[in-house]
Tab-separated table of C-alpha atoms in Angstrom:
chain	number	residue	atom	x	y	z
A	66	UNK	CA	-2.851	1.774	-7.658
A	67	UNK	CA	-0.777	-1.156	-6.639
A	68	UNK	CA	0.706	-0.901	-3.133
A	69	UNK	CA	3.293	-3.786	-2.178
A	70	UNK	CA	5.190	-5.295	0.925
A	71	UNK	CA	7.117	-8.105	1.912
A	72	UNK	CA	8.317	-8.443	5.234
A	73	UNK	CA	9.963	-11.535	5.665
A	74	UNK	CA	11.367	-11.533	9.382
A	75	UNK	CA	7.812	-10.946	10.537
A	76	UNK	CA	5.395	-12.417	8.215
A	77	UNK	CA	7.048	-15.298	6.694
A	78	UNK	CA	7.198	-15.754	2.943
A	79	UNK	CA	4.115	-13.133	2.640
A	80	UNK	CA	3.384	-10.663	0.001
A	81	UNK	CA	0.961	-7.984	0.784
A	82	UNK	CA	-0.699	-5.978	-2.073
A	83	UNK	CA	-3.298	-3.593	-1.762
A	84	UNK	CA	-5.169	-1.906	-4.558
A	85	UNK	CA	-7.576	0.344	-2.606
A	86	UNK	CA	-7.774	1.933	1.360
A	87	UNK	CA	-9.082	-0.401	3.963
A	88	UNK	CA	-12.536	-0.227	5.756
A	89	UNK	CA	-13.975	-1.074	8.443
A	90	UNK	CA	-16.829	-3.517	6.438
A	91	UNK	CA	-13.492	-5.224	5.050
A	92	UNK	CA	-13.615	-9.239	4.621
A	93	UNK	CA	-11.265	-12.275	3.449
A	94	UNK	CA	-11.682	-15.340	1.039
A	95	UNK	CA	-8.108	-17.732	0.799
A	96	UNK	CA	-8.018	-20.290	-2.034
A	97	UNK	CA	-5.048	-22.130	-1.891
A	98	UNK	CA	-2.066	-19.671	-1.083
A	99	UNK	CA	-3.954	-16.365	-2.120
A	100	UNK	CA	-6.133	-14.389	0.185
A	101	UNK	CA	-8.588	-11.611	-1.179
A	102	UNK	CA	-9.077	-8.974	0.575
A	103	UNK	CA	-13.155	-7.074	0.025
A	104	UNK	CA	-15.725	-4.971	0.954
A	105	UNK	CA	-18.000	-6.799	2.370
A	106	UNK	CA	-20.356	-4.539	1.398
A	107	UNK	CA	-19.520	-4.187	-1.791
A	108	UNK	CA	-17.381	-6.428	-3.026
A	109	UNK	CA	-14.670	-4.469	-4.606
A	110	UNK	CA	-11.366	-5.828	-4.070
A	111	UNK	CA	-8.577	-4.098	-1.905
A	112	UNK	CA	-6.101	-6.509	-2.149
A	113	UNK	CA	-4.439	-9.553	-1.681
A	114	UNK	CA	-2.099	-11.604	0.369
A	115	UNK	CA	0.081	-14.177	-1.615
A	116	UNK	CA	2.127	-17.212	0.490
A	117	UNK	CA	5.257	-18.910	-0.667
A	118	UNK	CA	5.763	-17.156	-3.769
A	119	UNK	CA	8.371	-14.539	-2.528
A	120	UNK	CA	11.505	-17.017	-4.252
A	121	UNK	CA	9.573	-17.227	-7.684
A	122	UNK	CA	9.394	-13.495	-7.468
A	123	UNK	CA	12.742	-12.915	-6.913
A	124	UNK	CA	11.839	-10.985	-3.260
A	125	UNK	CA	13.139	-13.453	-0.959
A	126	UNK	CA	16.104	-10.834	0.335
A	127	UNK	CA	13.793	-7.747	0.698
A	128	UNK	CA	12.056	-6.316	3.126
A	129	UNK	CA	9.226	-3.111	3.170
A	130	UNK	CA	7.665	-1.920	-0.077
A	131	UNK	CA	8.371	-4.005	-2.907
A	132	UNK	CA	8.278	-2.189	-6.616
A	133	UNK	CA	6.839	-4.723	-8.779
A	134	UNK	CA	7.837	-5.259	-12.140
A	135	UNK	CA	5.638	-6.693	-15.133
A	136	UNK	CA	7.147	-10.170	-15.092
A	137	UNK	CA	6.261	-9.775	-11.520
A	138	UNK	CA	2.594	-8.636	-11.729
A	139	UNK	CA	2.012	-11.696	-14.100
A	140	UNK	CA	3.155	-13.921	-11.857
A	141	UNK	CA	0.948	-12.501	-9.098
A	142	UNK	CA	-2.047	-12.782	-12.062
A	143	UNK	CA	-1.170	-16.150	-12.554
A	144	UNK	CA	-1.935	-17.328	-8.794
A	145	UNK	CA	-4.793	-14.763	-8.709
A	146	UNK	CA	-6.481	-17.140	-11.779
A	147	UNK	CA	-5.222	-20.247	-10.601
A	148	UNK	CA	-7.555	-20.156	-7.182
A	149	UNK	CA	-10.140	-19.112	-8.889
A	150	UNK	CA	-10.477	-15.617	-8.450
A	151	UNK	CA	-11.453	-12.850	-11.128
A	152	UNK	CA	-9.527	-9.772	-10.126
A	153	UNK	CA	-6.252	-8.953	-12.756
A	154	UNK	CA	-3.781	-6.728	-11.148
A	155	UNK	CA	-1.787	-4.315	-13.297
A	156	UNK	CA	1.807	-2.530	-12.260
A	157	UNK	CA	2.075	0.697	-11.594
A	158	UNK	CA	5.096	2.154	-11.538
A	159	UNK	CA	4.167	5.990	-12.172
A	160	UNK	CA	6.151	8.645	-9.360
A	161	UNK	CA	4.525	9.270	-6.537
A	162	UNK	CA	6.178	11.894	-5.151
A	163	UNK	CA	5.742	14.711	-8.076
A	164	UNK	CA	6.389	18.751	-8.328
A	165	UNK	CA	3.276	20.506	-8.391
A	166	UNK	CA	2.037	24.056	-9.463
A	167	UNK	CA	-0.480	26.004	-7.338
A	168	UNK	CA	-2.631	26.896	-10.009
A	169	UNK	CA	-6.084	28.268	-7.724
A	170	UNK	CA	-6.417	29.018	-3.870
A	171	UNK	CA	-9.248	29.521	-1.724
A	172	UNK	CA	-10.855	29.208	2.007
A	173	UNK	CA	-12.104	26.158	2.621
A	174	UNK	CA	-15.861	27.092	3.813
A	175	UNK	CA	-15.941	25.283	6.922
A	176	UNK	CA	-12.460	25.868	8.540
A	177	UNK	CA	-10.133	28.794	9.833
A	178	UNK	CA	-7.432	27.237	8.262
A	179	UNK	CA	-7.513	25.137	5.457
A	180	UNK	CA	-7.342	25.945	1.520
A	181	UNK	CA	-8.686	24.334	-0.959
A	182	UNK	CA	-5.867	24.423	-4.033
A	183	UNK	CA	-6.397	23.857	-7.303
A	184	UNK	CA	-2.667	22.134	-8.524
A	185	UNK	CA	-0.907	20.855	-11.712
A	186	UNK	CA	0.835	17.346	-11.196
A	187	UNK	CA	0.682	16.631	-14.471
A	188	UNK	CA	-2.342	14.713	-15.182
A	189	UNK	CA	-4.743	15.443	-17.985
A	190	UNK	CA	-6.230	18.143	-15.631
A	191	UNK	CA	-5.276	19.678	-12.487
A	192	UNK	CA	-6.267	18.207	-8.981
A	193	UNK	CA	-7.942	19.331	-5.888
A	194	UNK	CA	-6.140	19.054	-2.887
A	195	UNK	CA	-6.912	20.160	0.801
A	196	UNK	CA	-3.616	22.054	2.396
A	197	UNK	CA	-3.343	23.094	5.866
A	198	UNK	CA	0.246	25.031	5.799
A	199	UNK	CA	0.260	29.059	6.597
A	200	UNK	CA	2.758	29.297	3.753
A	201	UNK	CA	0.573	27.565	1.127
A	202	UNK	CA	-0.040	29.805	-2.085
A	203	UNK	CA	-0.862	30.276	-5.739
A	204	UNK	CA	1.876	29.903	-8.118
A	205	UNK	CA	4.303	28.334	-6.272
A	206	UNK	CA	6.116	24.447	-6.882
A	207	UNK	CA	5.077	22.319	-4.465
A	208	UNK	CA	6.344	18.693	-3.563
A	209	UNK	CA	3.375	16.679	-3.558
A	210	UNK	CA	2.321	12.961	-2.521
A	211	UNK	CA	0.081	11.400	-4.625
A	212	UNK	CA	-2.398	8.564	-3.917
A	213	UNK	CA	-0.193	5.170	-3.751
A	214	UNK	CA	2.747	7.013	-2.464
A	215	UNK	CA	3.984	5.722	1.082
A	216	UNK	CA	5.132	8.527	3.399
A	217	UNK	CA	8.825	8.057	5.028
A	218	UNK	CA	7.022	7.132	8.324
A	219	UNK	CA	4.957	4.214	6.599
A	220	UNK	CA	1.456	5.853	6.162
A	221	UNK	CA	0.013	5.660	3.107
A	222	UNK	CA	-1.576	8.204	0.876
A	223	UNK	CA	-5.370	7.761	-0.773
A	224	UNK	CA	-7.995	9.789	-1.980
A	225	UNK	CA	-10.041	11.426	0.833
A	226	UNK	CA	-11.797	14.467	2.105
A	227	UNK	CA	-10.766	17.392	4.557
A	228	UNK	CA	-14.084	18.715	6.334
A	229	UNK	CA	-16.365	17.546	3.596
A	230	UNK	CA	-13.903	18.460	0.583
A	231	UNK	CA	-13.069	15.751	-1.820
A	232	UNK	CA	-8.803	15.823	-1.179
A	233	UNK	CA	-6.076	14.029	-4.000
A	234	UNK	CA	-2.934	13.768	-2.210
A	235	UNK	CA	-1.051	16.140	0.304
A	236	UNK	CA	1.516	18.382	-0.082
A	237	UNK	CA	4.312	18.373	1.478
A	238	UNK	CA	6.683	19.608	4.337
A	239	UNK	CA	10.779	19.278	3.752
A	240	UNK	CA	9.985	17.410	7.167
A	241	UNK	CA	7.023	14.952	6.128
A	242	UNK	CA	9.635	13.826	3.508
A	243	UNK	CA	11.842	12.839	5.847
A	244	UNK	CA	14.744	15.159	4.549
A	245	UNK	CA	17.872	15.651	6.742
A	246	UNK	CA	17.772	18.904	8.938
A	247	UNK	CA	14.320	19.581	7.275
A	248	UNK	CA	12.834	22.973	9.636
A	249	UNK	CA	10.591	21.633	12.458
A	250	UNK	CA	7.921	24.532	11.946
A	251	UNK	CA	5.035	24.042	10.253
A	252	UNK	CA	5.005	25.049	6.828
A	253	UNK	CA	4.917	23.229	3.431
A	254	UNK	CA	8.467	22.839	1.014
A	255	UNK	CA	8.685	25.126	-1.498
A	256	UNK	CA	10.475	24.526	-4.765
A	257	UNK	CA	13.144	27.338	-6.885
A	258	UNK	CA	12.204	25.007	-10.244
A	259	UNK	CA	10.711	22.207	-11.758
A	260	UNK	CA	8.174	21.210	-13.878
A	261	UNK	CA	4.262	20.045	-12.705
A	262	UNK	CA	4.229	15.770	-13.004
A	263	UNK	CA	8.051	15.443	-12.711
A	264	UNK	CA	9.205	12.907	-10.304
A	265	UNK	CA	10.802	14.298	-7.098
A	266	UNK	CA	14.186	14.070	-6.844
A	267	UNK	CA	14.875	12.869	-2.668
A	268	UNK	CA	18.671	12.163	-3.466
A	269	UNK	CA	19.026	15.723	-4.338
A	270	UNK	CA	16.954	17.030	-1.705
A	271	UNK	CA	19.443	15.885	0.440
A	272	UNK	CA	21.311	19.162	0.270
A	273	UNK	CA	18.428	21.587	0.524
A	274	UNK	CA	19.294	22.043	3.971
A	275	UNK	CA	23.003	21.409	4.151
């Protein structure tokens, strides 16, 4: 996963990219204009901050999450190498906001409330995701947000656990995706058609509720 954002205005000429979820053992290293972000515990790498590169990338003008490109993520490479550090970044520009299929339901064993689904995103296999919505069942298309994807109000999405139960993504409300006159009860947004793994289309959702 390769999370990026440039907010000029308040950070300067600052690139953030992050590759994994922060923690609370987190730690820094800067060579020259790169900072790496790590576990200190473990070392892996959850990301980096890059200075004074935002007119090379051609980012200068933006602001928010940035969709790098592959000239891009070779340019970020480039500086990663160039202070000396070992990580190599790759783009990822797969949808993160994708139609799913309730394939399984079931109780989650330790709550009154939440399922444990069994849905089709496309991927080689399905994927196990902890739902909390009354209206949640098997067989229906879902809109679902998968880990990388940033959420209209600016949280981001990563693989976790609900009560103990290993969770990939979330899916959805009409109003967690920030569409216009989305309902304001609880209750996740069910799809007519689609297929599992295709993209989700917002500029159509736009009339859902019209």
């Amino acid at each position: 996963m390769l999370l990026s954002f440039y907010n000029p205005d308040v950070l300067g000429d600052v690139l953030l990219v992050e590759t994994a979820e922060d923690v609370a053992t987190q730690n820094t290293s800067q060579k020259d204009n790169v900072v790496r972000i790590f576990d200190g515990e473990t070392d892996k790498t959850i990301g980096y901050n890059f200075f004074n590169l935002g007119n090379e990338l051609g980012i200068e003008n933006d602001s928010g999450q940035v969709f790098l490109d592959d000239k891009q993520v070779d340019i970020l490479n480039k500086a990663i190498a160039q202070a000396g550090f070992s990580d190599k970044l790759v783009t990822d520009n797969s949808p993160k906001f994708v139609i799913g299929h309730v394939d399984e339901i079931k109780d989650h064993p330790d709550s009154d409330h939440l399922y444990i689904t069994k849905t089709d995103v496309g991927l080689d296999q399905p994927v196990q995701i902890v739902c909390g919505a009354p209206n949640i069942d098997q067989g229906q298309l879902v809109v679902v947000a998968l880990p990388g994807a940033v959420m209209p109000t600016g949280s981001e999405i990563w693989p976790g656990e609900l009560r103990g139960v290993d969770s990939y993504g979330m899916i959805c409300s009409a109003r967690e995706l920030g569409i216009p006159n989305a309902p304001q009860k609880r209750g996740i947004l069910v799809l007519d058609k689609g297929t599992a793994g295709q993209a989700f289309d917002f500029e159509a959702a736009k009339k859902l509720f019209d």
